[in-house]
mmCIF file of C-alpha atoms in Angstrom:
data_model
loop_
_atom_site.group_PDB
_atom_site.id
_atom_site.type_symbol
_atom_site.label_atom_id
_atom_site.label_comp_id
_atom_site.label_asym_id
_atom_site.label_seq_id
_atom_site.Cartn_x
_atom_site.Cartn_y
_atom_site.Cartn_z
ATOM 1 C CA MET A 74 52.306 119.433 94.630
ATOM 2 C CA LYS A 75 53.438 121.788 91.870
ATOM 3 C CA THR A 76 55.387 124.898 92.809
ATOM 4 C CA ASN A 77 56.300 127.944 90.771
ATOM 5 C CA PHE A 78 60.129 128.062 90.800
ATOM 6 C CA SER A 79 62.354 130.612 89.067
ATOM 7 C CA LEU A 80 65.964 131.740 89.168
ATOM 8 C CA LEU A 81 67.309 135.169 88.243
ATOM 9 C CA PHE A 82 70.743 136.787 88.182
ATOM 10 C CA TYR A 83 70.780 140.543 88.645
ATOM 11 C CA LEU A 84 73.047 143.436 89.606
ATOM 12 C CA LYS A 85 72.500 144.853 93.068
ATOM 13 C CA LYS A 86 73.599 148.470 93.181
ATOM 14 C CA GLN A 87 74.356 150.223 96.450
ATOM 15 C CA LYS A 88 72.155 153.200 97.350
ATOM 16 C CA ASN A 89 75.120 155.529 96.983
ATOM 17 C CA TYR A 90 76.342 153.955 93.722
ATOM 18 C CA ILE A 91 78.107 156.359 91.358
ATOM 19 C CA SER A 92 80.234 154.204 89.046
ATOM 20 C CA GLY A 93 82.315 151.034 88.910
ATOM 21 C CA ASN A 94 81.548 147.384 89.358
ATOM 22 C CA THR A 95 78.420 146.164 91.111
ATOM 23 C CA PRO A 96 77.924 142.716 92.662
ATOM 24 C CA ILE A 97 75.937 140.026 90.859
ATOM 25 C CA TYR A 98 73.240 138.382 92.981
ATOM 26 C CA MET A 99 71.158 135.279 92.402
ATOM 27 C CA ARG A 100 67.446 135.361 93.337
ATOM 28 C CA ILE A 101 65.523 132.148 93.907
ATOM 29 C CA THR A 102 61.740 132.600 93.840
ATOM 30 C CA VAL A 103 59.236 129.919 94.833
ATOM 31 C CA ASP A 104 55.537 130.835 94.854
ATOM 32 C CA GLY A 105 56.363 134.535 95.241
ATOM 33 C CA LYS A 106 58.773 134.088 98.177
ATOM 34 C CA ARG A 107 62.357 135.187 97.495
ATOM 35 C CA ALA A 108 65.796 134.167 98.703
ATOM 36 C CA GLU A 109 68.934 135.973 97.558
ATOM 37 C CA ILE A 110 72.512 134.769 97.374
ATOM 38 C CA ALA A 111 75.626 136.766 96.517
ATOM 39 C CA THR A 112 77.576 135.106 93.701
ATOM 40 C CA SER A 113 80.921 136.690 94.695
ATOM 41 C CA ARG A 114 81.189 138.067 91.165
ATOM 42 C CA ASP A 115 80.793 141.609 89.892
ATOM 43 C CA CYS A 116 80.663 143.568 86.651
ATOM 44 C CA THR A 117 79.988 147.028 85.283
ATOM 45 C CA PRO A 118 76.306 147.761 84.659
ATOM 46 C CA SER A 119 76.970 148.837 81.048
ATOM 47 C CA ARG A 120 78.113 145.267 80.197
ATOM 48 C CA TRP A 121 75.065 143.579 81.796
ATOM 49 C CA SER A 122 71.974 142.410 79.912
ATOM 50 C CA LYS A 123 68.842 142.419 82.075
ATOM 51 C CA ARG A 124 66.987 140.357 79.493
ATOM 52 C CA SER A 125 69.425 137.425 79.442
ATOM 53 C CA SER A 126 70.757 137.957 82.997
ATOM 54 C CA ARG A 127 74.274 137.618 81.628
ATOM 55 C CA LEU A 128 77.133 139.808 80.490
ATOM 56 C CA ILE A 129 77.192 141.101 76.936
ATOM 57 C CA GLU A 130 80.314 140.869 74.721
ATOM 58 C CA THR A 131 82.416 137.981 73.521
ATOM 59 C CA LYS A 132 85.710 138.530 75.324
ATOM 60 C CA GLU A 133 87.308 135.606 77.120
ATOM 61 C CA ASP A 134 86.740 137.012 80.641
ATOM 62 C CA VAL A 135 83.057 137.598 79.857
ATOM 63 C CA LYS A 136 82.678 134.030 78.566
ATOM 64 C CA MET A 137 84.298 132.722 81.756
ATOM 65 C CA LEU A 138 81.970 134.762 83.970
ATOM 66 C CA ASN A 139 78.886 133.693 82.009
ATOM 67 C CA SER A 140 80.068 130.083 82.227
ATOM 68 C CA ASN A 141 80.437 130.471 85.993
ATOM 69 C CA LEU A 142 76.877 131.832 86.228
ATOM 70 C CA ASP A 143 75.669 128.817 84.213
ATOM 71 C CA GLN A 144 77.395 126.487 86.686
ATOM 72 C CA LEU A 145 75.735 128.293 89.607
ATOM 73 C CA GLN A 146 72.378 127.973 87.859
ATOM 74 C CA ASN A 147 72.886 124.238 87.315
ATOM 75 C CA SER A 148 73.833 123.795 90.981
ATOM 76 C CA VAL A 149 70.636 125.505 92.121
ATOM 77 C CA TYR A 150 68.538 123.377 89.750
ATOM 78 C CA GLN A 151 70.272 120.284 91.125
ATOM 79 C CA ALA A 152 69.501 121.388 94.705
ATOM 80 C CA HIS A 153 65.853 121.858 93.673
ATOM 81 C CA GLN A 154 65.750 118.398 92.113
ATOM 82 C CA GLU A 155 67.265 116.817 95.242
ATOM 83 C CA LEU A 156 64.570 118.412 97.396
ATOM 84 C CA VAL A 157 61.903 117.097 95.039
ATOM 85 C CA SER A 158 63.370 113.575 95.036
ATOM 86 C CA PHE A 159 63.622 113.522 98.860
ATOM 87 C CA GLY A 160 60.039 114.738 99.207
ATOM 88 C CA ILE A 161 61.075 117.803 101.168
ATOM 89 C CA GLY A 162 58.830 120.867 100.936
ATOM 90 C CA ILE A 163 59.991 123.216 98.194
ATOM 91 C CA THR A 164 60.599 126.766 99.435
ATOM 92 C CA SER A 165 63.088 129.385 98.340
ATOM 93 C CA GLU A 166 64.912 129.111 101.681
ATOM 94 C CA ALA A 167 65.059 125.302 101.451
ATOM 95 C CA ILE A 168 66.598 125.507 97.970
ATOM 96 C CA LYS A 169 69.056 128.143 99.173
ATOM 97 C CA CYS A 170 70.048 126.035 102.184
ATOM 98 C CA ARG A 171 70.439 122.903 100.044
ATOM 99 C CA TYR A 172 72.555 124.817 97.522
ATOM 100 C CA LEU A 173 74.768 126.224 100.288
ATOM 101 C CA GLY A 174 75.019 122.812 101.961
ATOM 102 C CA LYS A 175 73.080 123.829 105.066
ATOM 103 C CA MET A 176 69.884 121.847 105.392
ATOM 104 C CA ASP A 177 68.884 123.685 108.598
ATOM 105 C CA GLY A 178 68.632 120.523 110.660
ATOM 106 C CA SER A 179 66.610 118.665 108.066
ATOM 107 C CA HIS A 180 67.621 115.038 107.567
ATOM 108 C CA THR A 181 66.334 112.126 105.605
ATOM 109 C CA LEU A 182 65.110 108.890 107.150
ATOM 110 C CA LEU A 183 67.539 106.559 105.399
ATOM 111 C CA GLU A 184 70.393 108.950 106.210
ATOM 112 C CA ALA A 185 69.550 108.561 109.917
ATOM 113 C CA VAL A 186 69.274 104.771 109.627
ATOM 114 C CA LYS A 187 72.604 104.521 107.763
ATOM 115 C CA ASP A 188 74.238 106.675 110.432
ATOM 116 C CA GLN A 189 72.813 104.395 113.128
ATOM 117 C CA ASN A 190 74.052 101.331 111.231
ATOM 118 C CA GLU A 191 77.585 102.759 111.055
ATOM 119 C CA LYS A 192 77.529 103.317 114.820
ATOM 120 C CA MET A 193 76.128 99.845 115.360
ATOM 121 C CA GLN A 194 78.825 98.243 113.205
ATOM 122 C CA SER A 195 81.531 99.819 115.351
ATOM 123 C CA LEU A 196 79.864 98.317 118.462
ATOM 124 C CA VAL A 197 79.863 94.728 117.161
ATOM 125 C CA GLY A 198 82.006 92.727 119.584
ATOM 126 C CA LYS A 199 81.736 95.468 122.231
ATOM 127 C CA GLY A 200 78.397 94.574 123.744
ATOM 128 C CA TYR A 201 76.533 93.728 120.508
ATOM 129 C CA VAL A 202 76.715 90.647 118.307
ATOM 130 C CA GLN A 203 76.827 90.409 114.514
ATOM 131 C CA GLY A 204 73.190 89.203 114.420
ATOM 132 C CA THR A 205 71.969 92.484 115.916
ATOM 133 C CA PHE A 206 73.848 94.459 113.292
ATOM 134 C CA ASN A 207 72.368 92.220 110.572
ATOM 135 C CA ARG A 208 68.849 93.038 111.831
ATOM 136 C CA TYR A 209 69.611 96.743 111.572
ATOM 137 C CA LYS A 210 70.683 96.193 107.947
ATOM 138 C CA VAL A 211 67.377 94.366 107.323
ATOM 139 C CA LEU A 212 65.543 97.352 108.836
ATOM 140 C CA GLU A 213 67.314 99.648 106.369
ATOM 141 C CA LYS A 214 66.254 97.418 103.470
ATOM 142 C CA HIS A 215 62.616 97.291 104.648
ATOM 143 C CA LEU A 216 62.468 101.072 105.180
ATOM 144 C CA SER A 217 63.858 101.685 101.710
ATOM 145 C CA ALA A 218 61.179 99.425 100.202
ATOM 146 C CA PHE A 219 58.467 101.076 102.318
ATOM 147 C CA ILE A 220 59.457 104.601 101.257
ATOM 148 C CA PHE A 221 59.470 103.575 97.624
ATOM 149 C CA SER A 222 56.115 101.778 97.850
ATOM 150 C CA LYS A 223 54.295 104.501 99.780
ATOM 151 C CA TYR A 224 55.875 107.725 98.484
ATOM 152 C CA GLU A 225 57.617 106.574 95.267
ATOM 153 C CA LEU A 226 60.828 108.259 96.479
ATOM 154 C CA ASP A 227 64.361 107.025 97.079
ATOM 155 C CA ASP A 228 64.496 108.720 100.489
ATOM 156 C CA ILE A 229 62.232 111.033 102.484
ATOM 157 C CA ASP A 230 62.594 113.944 104.858
ATOM 158 C CA ILE A 231 62.354 112.594 108.386
ATOM 159 C CA LYS A 232 59.618 115.122 109.226
ATOM 160 C CA ARG A 233 57.261 113.549 106.644
ATOM 161 C CA VAL A 234 57.423 109.973 107.932
ATOM 162 C CA GLU A 235 54.124 108.214 108.624
ATOM 163 C CA LEU A 236 54.662 104.521 109.372
ATOM 164 C CA SER A 237 51.569 102.486 108.649
ATOM 165 C CA ALA A 238 50.603 98.871 109.081
ATOM 166 C CA GLY A 239 49.294 98.842 105.501
ATOM 167 C CA TYR A 240 52.808 98.225 104.215
ATOM 168 C CA THR A 241 53.163 94.988 106.156
ATOM 169 C CA SER A 242 50.085 93.420 104.608
ATOM 170 C CA GLN A 243 51.498 94.044 101.116
ATOM 171 C CA THR A 244 54.819 92.319 101.851
ATOM 172 C CA ALA A 245 56.027 89.087 103.389
ATOM 173 C CA CYS A 246 56.994 90.975 106.545
ATOM 174 C CA GLY A 247 54.527 90.344 109.375
ATOM 175 C CA ASN A 248 52.962 93.196 111.335
ATOM 176 C CA ARG A 249 54.648 92.271 114.648
ATOM 177 C CA LYS A 250 58.016 91.901 112.984
ATOM 178 C CA PHE A 251 57.636 95.259 111.164
ATOM 179 C CA LYS A 252 56.703 97.050 114.371
ATOM 180 C CA LYS A 253 59.619 95.409 116.148
ATOM 181 C CA TYR A 254 62.021 96.726 113.501
ATOM 182 C CA ALA A 255 60.388 100.144 113.381
ATOM 183 C CA ASP A 256 60.516 100.579 117.163
ATOM 184 C CA ARG A 257 64.290 100.167 117.251
#
């Protein structure tokens, strides 16, 4: 599904603004819905170009600030690309949360399985045997192959998971065995 995604830096003046520096904000827009983030940077409005969304002039401090804005822009584009590669729905809030490192409770399937495998590995010898842990590692391998074959993604948001028996007929893994692994 194609989404309309844009990023804009702008100055946000207070209602009672008279003079001085104003904060620079970043606006993420996806399909007309906006999310704003403060960049923790500021500048005087006379040095700001609305057209390029950057500071004008060639002084060293201006170059540093523009470079910082470029880094912020690249980070937001990277967050967008991660959401696309995980198959998570693209919204302005989702991009904002991914950029800020808060995925609002959203997790990926393989992330959950890897977490479970780490817990399982610590329990080997304390009620579980190495063979059980090995089966969990096999489950991780099969899930990774399933996600790639069905969705053509490296990992997927856990909310989008639809396990189907169609995968088992395409691989050497039998239906009973697949369901056994998936139920764990």
